[in-house]
C-alpha positions as a Python dict, from the first residue, in 0.01 Angstrom:
ca = {
    (1, 'M'): (0, 0, 0),
    (2, 'N'): (44, 334, 205),
    (3, 'A'): (375, 467, 242),
    (4, 'A'): (547, 802, 293),
    (5, 'A'): (869, 962, 184),
    (6, 'D'): (1010, 1313, 166),
    (7, 'S'): (947, 1350, -198),
    (8, 'Y'): (797, 1147, -482),
    (9, 'Q'): (1145, 1102, -640),
    (10, 'A'): (1240, 934, -309),
    (11, 'M'): (953, 744, -316),
    (12, 'A'): (1003, 600, -665),
    (13, 'Q'): (1378, 510, -580),
    (14, 'W'): (1269, 326, -260),
    (15, 'L'): (978, 156, -441),
    (16, 'L'): (1233, 33, -701),
    (17, 'L'): (1443, -145, -437),
    (18, 'I'): (1153, -386, -393),
    (19, 'G'): (1225, -574, -716),
    (20, 'A'): (858, -627, -778),
    (21, 'H'): (657, -552, -1075),
    (22, 'L'): (471, -217, -989),
    (23, 'T'): (169, -21, -1115),
    (24, 'V'): (103, 325, -1045),
    (25, 'L'): (-259, 368, -980),
    (26, 'E'): (-284, 712, -857),
    (27, 'S'): (-60, 1030, -830),
    (28, 'A'): (50, 1180, -1131),
    (29, 'E'): (343, 1310, -950),
    (30, 'L'): (459, 955, -852),
    (31, 'R'): (415, 868, -1212),
    (32, 'T'): (636, 1168, -1313),
    (33, 'A'): (896, 1071, -1067),
    (34, 'F'): (923, 715, -1212),
    (35, 'T'): (945, 865, -1561),
    (36, 'D'): (1226, 1104, -1447),
    (37, 'L'): (1402, 808, -1280),
    (38, 'A'): (1372, 587, -1577),
    (39, 'A'): (1509, 872, -1801),
    (40, 'E'): (1815, 912, -1563),
    (41, 'I'): (1881, 532, -1545),
    (42, 'A'): (1876, 532, -1935),
    (43, 'R'): (2111, 816, -1942),
    (44, 'I'): (2342, 631, -1704),
    (45, 'A'): (2339, 318, -1914),
    (46, 'D'): (2403, 518, -2239),
    (47, 'D'): (2684, 711, -2101),
    (48, 'N'): (2933, 425, -2058),
    (49, 'P'): (3293, 537, -2166),
    (50, 'A'): (3415, 167, -2132),
    (51, 'R'): (3161, 59, -2415),
    (52, 'E'): (3289, -19, -2747),
    (53, 'P'): (3189, 243, -3003),
    (54, 'T'): (2925, 125, -3277),
    (55, 'T'): (2979, 199, -3630),
}
C-alpha cells in the first residue's frame, strides 16, 4: 500500500484504524512509531485508577 501522512506517528495511528493484521516491510521509522504507540497504549491500559489493586 502507498500512503502519506504528516509523520510516521500519524501514519501508525491511521493504520491501526484499519483493524487488520499489519506487517511493516520497510521503514525503520514506521516500525519505531508503532513501537512508541504500543508503549503508550500499554501505559494507558496499566494506568487505570478504577482497577482493583492486586496483592
